[in-house]
Short mmCIF file of C-alpha atoms in Angstrom, two decimals:
data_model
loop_
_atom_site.label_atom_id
_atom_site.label_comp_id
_atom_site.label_asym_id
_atom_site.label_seq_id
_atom_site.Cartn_x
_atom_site.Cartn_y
_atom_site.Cartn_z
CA UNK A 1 0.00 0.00 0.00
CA UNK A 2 1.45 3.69 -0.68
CA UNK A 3 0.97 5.64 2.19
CA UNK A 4 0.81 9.35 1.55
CA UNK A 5 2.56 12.12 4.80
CA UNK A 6 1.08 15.86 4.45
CA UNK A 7 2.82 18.51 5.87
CA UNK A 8 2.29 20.37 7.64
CA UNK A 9 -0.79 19.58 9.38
CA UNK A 10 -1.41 22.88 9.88
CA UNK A 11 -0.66 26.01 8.50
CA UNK A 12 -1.86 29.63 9.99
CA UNK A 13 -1.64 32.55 6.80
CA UNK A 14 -3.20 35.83 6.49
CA UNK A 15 -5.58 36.37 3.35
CA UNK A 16 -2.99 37.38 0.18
CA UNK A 17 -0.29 35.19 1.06
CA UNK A 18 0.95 31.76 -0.84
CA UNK A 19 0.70 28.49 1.04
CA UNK A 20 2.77 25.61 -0.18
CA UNK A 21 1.47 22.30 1.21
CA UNK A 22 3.56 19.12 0.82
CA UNK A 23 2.50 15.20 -0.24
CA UNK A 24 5.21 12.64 0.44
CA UNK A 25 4.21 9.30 -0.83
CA UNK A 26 6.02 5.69 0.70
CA UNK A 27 7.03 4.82 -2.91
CA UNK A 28 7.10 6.51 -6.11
CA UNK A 29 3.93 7.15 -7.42
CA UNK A 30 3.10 5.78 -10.50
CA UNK A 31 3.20 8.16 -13.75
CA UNK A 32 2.73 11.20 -11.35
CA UNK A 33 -0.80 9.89 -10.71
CA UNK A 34 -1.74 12.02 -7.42
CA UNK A 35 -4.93 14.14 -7.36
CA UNK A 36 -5.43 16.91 -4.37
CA UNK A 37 -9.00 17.71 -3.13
CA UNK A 38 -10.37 20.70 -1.21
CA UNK A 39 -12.86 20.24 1.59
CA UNK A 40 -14.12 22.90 4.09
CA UNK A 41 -16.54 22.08 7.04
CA UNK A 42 -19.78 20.36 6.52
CA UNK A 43 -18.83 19.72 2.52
CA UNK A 44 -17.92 17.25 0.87
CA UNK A 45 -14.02 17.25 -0.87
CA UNK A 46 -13.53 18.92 -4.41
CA UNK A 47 -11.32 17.72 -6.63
CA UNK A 48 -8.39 20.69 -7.41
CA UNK A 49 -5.97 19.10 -9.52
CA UNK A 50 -5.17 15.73 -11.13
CA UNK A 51 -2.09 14.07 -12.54
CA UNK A 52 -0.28 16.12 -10.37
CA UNK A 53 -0.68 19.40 -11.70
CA UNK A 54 -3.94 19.29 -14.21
CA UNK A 55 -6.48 21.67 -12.63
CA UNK A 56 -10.02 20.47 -12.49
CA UNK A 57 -12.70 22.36 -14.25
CA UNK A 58 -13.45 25.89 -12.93
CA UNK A 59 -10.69 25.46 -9.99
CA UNK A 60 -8.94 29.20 -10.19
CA UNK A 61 -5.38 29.29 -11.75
CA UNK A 62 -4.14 30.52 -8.32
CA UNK A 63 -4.13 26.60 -7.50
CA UNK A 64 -1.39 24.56 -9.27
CA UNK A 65 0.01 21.34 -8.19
CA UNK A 66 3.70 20.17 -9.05
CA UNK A 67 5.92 16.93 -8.36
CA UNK A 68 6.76 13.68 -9.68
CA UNK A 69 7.75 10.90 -7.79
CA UNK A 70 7.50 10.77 -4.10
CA UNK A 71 6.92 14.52 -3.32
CA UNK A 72 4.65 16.27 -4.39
CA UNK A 73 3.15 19.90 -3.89
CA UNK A 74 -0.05 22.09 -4.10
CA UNK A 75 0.71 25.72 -4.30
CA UNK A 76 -2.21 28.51 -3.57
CA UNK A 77 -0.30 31.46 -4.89
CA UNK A 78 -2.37 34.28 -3.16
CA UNK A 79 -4.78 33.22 -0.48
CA UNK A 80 -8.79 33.87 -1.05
CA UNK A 81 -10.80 34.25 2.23
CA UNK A 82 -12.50 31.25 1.03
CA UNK A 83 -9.80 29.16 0.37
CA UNK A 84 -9.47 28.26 4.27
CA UNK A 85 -9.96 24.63 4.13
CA UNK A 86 -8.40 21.39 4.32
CA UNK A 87 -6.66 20.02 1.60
CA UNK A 88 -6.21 16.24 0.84
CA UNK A 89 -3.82 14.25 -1.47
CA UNK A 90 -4.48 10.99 -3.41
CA UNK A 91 -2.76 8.39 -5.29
CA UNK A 92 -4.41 5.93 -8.03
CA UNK A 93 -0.75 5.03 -9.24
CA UNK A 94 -1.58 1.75 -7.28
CA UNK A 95 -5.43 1.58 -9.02
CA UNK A 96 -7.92 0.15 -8.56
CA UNK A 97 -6.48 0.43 -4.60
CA UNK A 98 -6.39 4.00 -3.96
CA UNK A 99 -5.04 5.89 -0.48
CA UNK A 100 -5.76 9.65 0.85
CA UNK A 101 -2.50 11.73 3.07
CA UNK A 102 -3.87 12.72 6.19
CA UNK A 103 -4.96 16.25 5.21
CA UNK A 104 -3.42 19.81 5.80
CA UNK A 105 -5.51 22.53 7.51
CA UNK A 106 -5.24 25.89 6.15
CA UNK A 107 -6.74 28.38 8.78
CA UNK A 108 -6.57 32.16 8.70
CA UNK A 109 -3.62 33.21 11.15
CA UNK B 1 -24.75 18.43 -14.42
CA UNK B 2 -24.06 15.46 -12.52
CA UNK B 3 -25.74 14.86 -8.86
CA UNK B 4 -24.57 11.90 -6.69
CA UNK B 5 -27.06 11.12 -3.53
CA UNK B 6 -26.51 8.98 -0.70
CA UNK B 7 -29.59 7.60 1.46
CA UNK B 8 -29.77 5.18 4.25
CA UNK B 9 -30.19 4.55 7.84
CA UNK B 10 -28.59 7.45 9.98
CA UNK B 11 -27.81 5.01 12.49
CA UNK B 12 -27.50 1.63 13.09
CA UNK B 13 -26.38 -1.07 15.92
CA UNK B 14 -23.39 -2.74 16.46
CA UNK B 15 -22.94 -6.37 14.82
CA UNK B 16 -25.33 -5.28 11.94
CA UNK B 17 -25.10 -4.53 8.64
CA UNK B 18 -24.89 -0.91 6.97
CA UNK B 19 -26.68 -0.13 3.75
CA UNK B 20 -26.29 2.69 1.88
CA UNK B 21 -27.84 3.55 -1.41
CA UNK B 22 -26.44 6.13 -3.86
CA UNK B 23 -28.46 7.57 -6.48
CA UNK B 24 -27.15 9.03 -9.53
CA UNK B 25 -28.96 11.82 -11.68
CA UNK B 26 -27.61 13.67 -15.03
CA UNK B 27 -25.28 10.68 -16.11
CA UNK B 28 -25.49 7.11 -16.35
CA UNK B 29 -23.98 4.51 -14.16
CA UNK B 30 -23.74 2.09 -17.35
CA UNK B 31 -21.56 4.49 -18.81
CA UNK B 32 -17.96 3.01 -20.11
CA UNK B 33 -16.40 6.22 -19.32
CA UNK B 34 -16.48 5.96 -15.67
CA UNK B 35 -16.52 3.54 -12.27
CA UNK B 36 -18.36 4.42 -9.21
CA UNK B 37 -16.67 4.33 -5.42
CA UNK B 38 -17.36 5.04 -1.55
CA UNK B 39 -15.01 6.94 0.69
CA UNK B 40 -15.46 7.69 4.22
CA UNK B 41 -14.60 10.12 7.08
CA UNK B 42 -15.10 9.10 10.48
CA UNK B 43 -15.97 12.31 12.05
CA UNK B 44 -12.51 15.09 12.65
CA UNK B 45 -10.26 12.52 10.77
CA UNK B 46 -9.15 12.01 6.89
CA UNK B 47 -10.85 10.20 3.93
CA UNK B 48 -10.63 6.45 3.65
CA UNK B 49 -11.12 4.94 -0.04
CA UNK B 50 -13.96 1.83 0.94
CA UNK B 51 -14.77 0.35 -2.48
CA UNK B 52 -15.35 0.73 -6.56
CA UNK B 53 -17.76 -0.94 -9.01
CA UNK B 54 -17.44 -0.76 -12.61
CA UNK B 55 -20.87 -1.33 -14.92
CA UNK B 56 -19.86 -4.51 -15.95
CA UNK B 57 -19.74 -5.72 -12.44
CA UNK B 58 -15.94 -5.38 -11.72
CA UNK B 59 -15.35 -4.57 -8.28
CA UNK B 60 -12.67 -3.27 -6.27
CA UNK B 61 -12.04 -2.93 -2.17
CA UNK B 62 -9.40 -1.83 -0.05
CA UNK B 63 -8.21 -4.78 1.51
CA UNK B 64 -8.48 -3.50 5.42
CA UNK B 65 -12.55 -3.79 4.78
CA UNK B 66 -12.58 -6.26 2.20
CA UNK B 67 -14.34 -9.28 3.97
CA UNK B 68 -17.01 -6.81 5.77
CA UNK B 69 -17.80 -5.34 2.13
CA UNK B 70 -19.91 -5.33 -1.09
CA UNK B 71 -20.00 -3.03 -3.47
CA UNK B 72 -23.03 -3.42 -5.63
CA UNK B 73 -25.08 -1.55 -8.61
CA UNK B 74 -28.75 -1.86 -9.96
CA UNK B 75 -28.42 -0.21 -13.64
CA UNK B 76 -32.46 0.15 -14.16
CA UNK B 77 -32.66 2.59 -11.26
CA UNK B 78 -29.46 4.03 -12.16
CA UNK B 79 -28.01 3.46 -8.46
CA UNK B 80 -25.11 1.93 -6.69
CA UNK B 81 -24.73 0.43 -3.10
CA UNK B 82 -22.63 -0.59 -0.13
CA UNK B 83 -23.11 -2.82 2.69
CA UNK B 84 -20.54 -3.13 5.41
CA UNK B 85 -21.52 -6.12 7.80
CA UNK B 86 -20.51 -6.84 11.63
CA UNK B 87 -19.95 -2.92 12.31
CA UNK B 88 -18.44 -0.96 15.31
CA UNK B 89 -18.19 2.18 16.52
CA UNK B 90 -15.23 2.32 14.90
CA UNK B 91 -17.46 2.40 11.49
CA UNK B 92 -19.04 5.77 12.28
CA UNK B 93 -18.25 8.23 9.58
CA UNK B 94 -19.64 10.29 7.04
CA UNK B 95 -20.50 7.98 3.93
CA UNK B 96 -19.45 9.66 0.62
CA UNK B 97 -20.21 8.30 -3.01
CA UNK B 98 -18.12 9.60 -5.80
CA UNK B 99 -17.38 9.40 -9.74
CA UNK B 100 -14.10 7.89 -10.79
CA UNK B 101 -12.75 9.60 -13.88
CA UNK B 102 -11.47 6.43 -16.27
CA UNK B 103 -8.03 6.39 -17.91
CA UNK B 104 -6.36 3.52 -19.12
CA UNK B 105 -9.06 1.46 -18.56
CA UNK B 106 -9.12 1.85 -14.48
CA UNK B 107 -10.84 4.18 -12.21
CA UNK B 108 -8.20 7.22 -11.08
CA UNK B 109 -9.67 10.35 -8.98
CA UNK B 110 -13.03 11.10 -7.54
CA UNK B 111 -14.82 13.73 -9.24
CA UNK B 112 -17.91 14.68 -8.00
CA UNK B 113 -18.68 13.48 -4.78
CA UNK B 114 -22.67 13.15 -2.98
CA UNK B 115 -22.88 15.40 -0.14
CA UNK B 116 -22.36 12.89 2.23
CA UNK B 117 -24.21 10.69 5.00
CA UNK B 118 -23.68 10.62 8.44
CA UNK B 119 -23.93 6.94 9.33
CA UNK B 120 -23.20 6.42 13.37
CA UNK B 121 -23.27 2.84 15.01
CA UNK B 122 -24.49 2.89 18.13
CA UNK B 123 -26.51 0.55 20.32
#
């Protein structure tokens, strides 16, 4: 099983500023095939970005992923008040068995 | 636009089985473009992949659930289901079902997802 580490768990900004969240995966993940998802309380996730660093339709082009590998990174280049959330990665390299990091929290400092 | 909607018992006792029902609207489940899946979220903690059905009938579970599981699908009332038998407490979550996109023949990420159902076991 890959097992995906996000880091950090949490991580206090101020609207305006760029977070950079990490995905570290156990093993290298198969043709970059790790998706990151959005969720904020009461919602269900949203995919973001796919293959690594596809966006998803309508997701802003102030989210971009990057990474091959093992490591692998979201980047919100200028935080929205409503992108305050908790972010999620995901392999399917290993499909059809599929495995979620832990999450990072992104909360306004 | 494609809507995904769970339904099923909000709560349910230990040693029994849970059955959820998701209904899909705007889109086909016998569709060759895509496979259909459950995740989870116990309440405060991360997503947990449960299990993925493909219209032929192909199914797929993680393996930490896979003798407590079915996945199953009725294509004339375009829905798809789960049962997880002998639960705990330790099955309480929030019940999500969820599109795969297809590529290269297998299900990849989960896009879009039902709103979600709070199952909790509890005697």
């Amino acid at each position: 099983e890959i097992v995906l580490t996000q880091s950090p768990g949490t991580l206090s900004l101020s609207p305006g500023e760029r977070a950079t969240l990490s995905c570290r995966a156990s093993q290298s993940v198969t043709s970059n095939y790790l998706a990151w998802y959005q969720q904020k309380p009461g919602q269900a996730p949203r995919l973001l970005i796919y293959g690594a660093s596809s966006r998803a339709t309508d997701i802003p082009d102030r989210f971009s992923g990057s990474g091959s590998g093992t490591d692998f990174t979201l980047t919100i280049s200028r935080l929205e008040p409503e992108d305050f959330a908790v972010y999620y990665c995901q392999q399917y390299g290993d499909s059809p068995r599929f495995t979620f990091g832990p999450g990072t929290k992104v909360d306004i400092q | 636009q494609l809507q995904l909607q769970e339904s099923g018992p909000g709560l349910v006792k230990p040693s029994e089985t849970l059955s959820l029902t998701c209904t899909v609207s705007g889109g086909s489940i016998s569709s060759s473009s895509y496979y259909w899946g459950w995740v989870r979220q116990p309440p405060g903690k991360g997503l947990e992949w449960i299990a993925t059905i493909y219209y032929t009938g192909s199914t797929y579970y993680n393996p930490s659930l896979k003798s407590r599981v079915t996945i199953s699908a009725d294509t004339s009332k375009n829905q798809f289901s789960l049962r997880l038998y002998s639960v705990t407490a330790a099955d309480t979550a929030v019940y999500y079902c969820a599109r795969h996109e297809v590529h290269l023949w297998l299900p990849v990420w989960f896009d879009p997802w039902g709103q979600g159902t709070l199952v909790t076991v509890s005697s």
